[in-house]
């Protein structure tokens, strides 16, 4: 990978050497298999294609100053994939098998882990799909788990610089008691129209509102929302957002920094009172928000006009990314060294 320009990587797909697969057949999971093919060969009546029996995960591996590769909180992703499986009636992959597959795929593709200090990382994408041929709406009896990796740069073009998002009441990504709390493909299909419209209008993402009352903030495209007010870290509690592992980590770090963490419904009007606001996730890391535009009411909530991240977001960003690459101590054992 000598001639690779790691610092120019975008958040896209690049072919790597291997992926790892595992099949569920006759009521049990088989052995992990290594493949060098990017292609999967599946039945045209597979439930993943027709009825959206599909869940995925996203996590990252980082190269440290010491040359070691660290994977961030993979157990949490394994547990969340189980929750997704329960939500759409798929076979649950044991967390240990999930971890074993992640370690294996990273090890097999170690040459693709971007160097320390490049700002890039190795994105790990686990995927679980229903395979059995079915035409009635019912769960499959066969499943395939697959995990591949690809080196990535920042998700948003602006990286750790503030970006603008918008609210549009005409779109929801999930229903009030639907699948918003799990990571299934259908939620992302449902978010594409609003996401593309927002991009056309010059926004980085949509800040979704709670789908029941449209009074509270939900989440921000493929990331959770949080805000800073005084010494408080405030993040929405909702029945229709994905529990972000990054947000969970930041809540802990904020508490460790002596802040008060408030996880509760956040009314839209409260946007006017925040000193800093940001979105957070594996891909977004922390992306500060410069402003939120309410496109229906023609109102703007502005957090910064200087194009600089706020002081608390900066501190949290440094702490989180420091733990991820091994520059900071890891008191909670979040990191697995390869
Ligand atoms: C809808 C949604 N919300 C939030 C997140 C952030 O979650 P995490 O921090 O676990 O990556 C993601 C990305 O996984 C997501 O797709």
XYZ file of C-alpha atoms in Angstrom, residues 15 21 57 77-78 90 113 147 161 188 195 220 226 245 260 276 281 292 301 322 332-333:
22
model
C -11.699 -3.448 -2.501
C -18.699 -15.352 6.124
C -23.337 -2.782 11.693
C -21.896 -3.804 17.870
C -22.296 -7.562 18.293
C -33.580 -13.247 12.113
C -5.479 -0.190 8.121
C -18.113 -8.970 7.375
C -15.555 21.426 10.890
C -31.958 3.738 5.524
C -31.353 12.875 2.674
C -29.369 13.438 12.617
C -26.170 16.002 21.178
C -22.257 3.478 20.577
C -24.098 16.432 33.827
C -22.797 23.838 20.952
C -21.485 8.246 15.216
C -30.049 23.935 12.117
C -30.823 28.121 14.972
C -7.296 9.575 21.658
C -13.291 1.039 30.389
C -11.653 -1.526 28.115
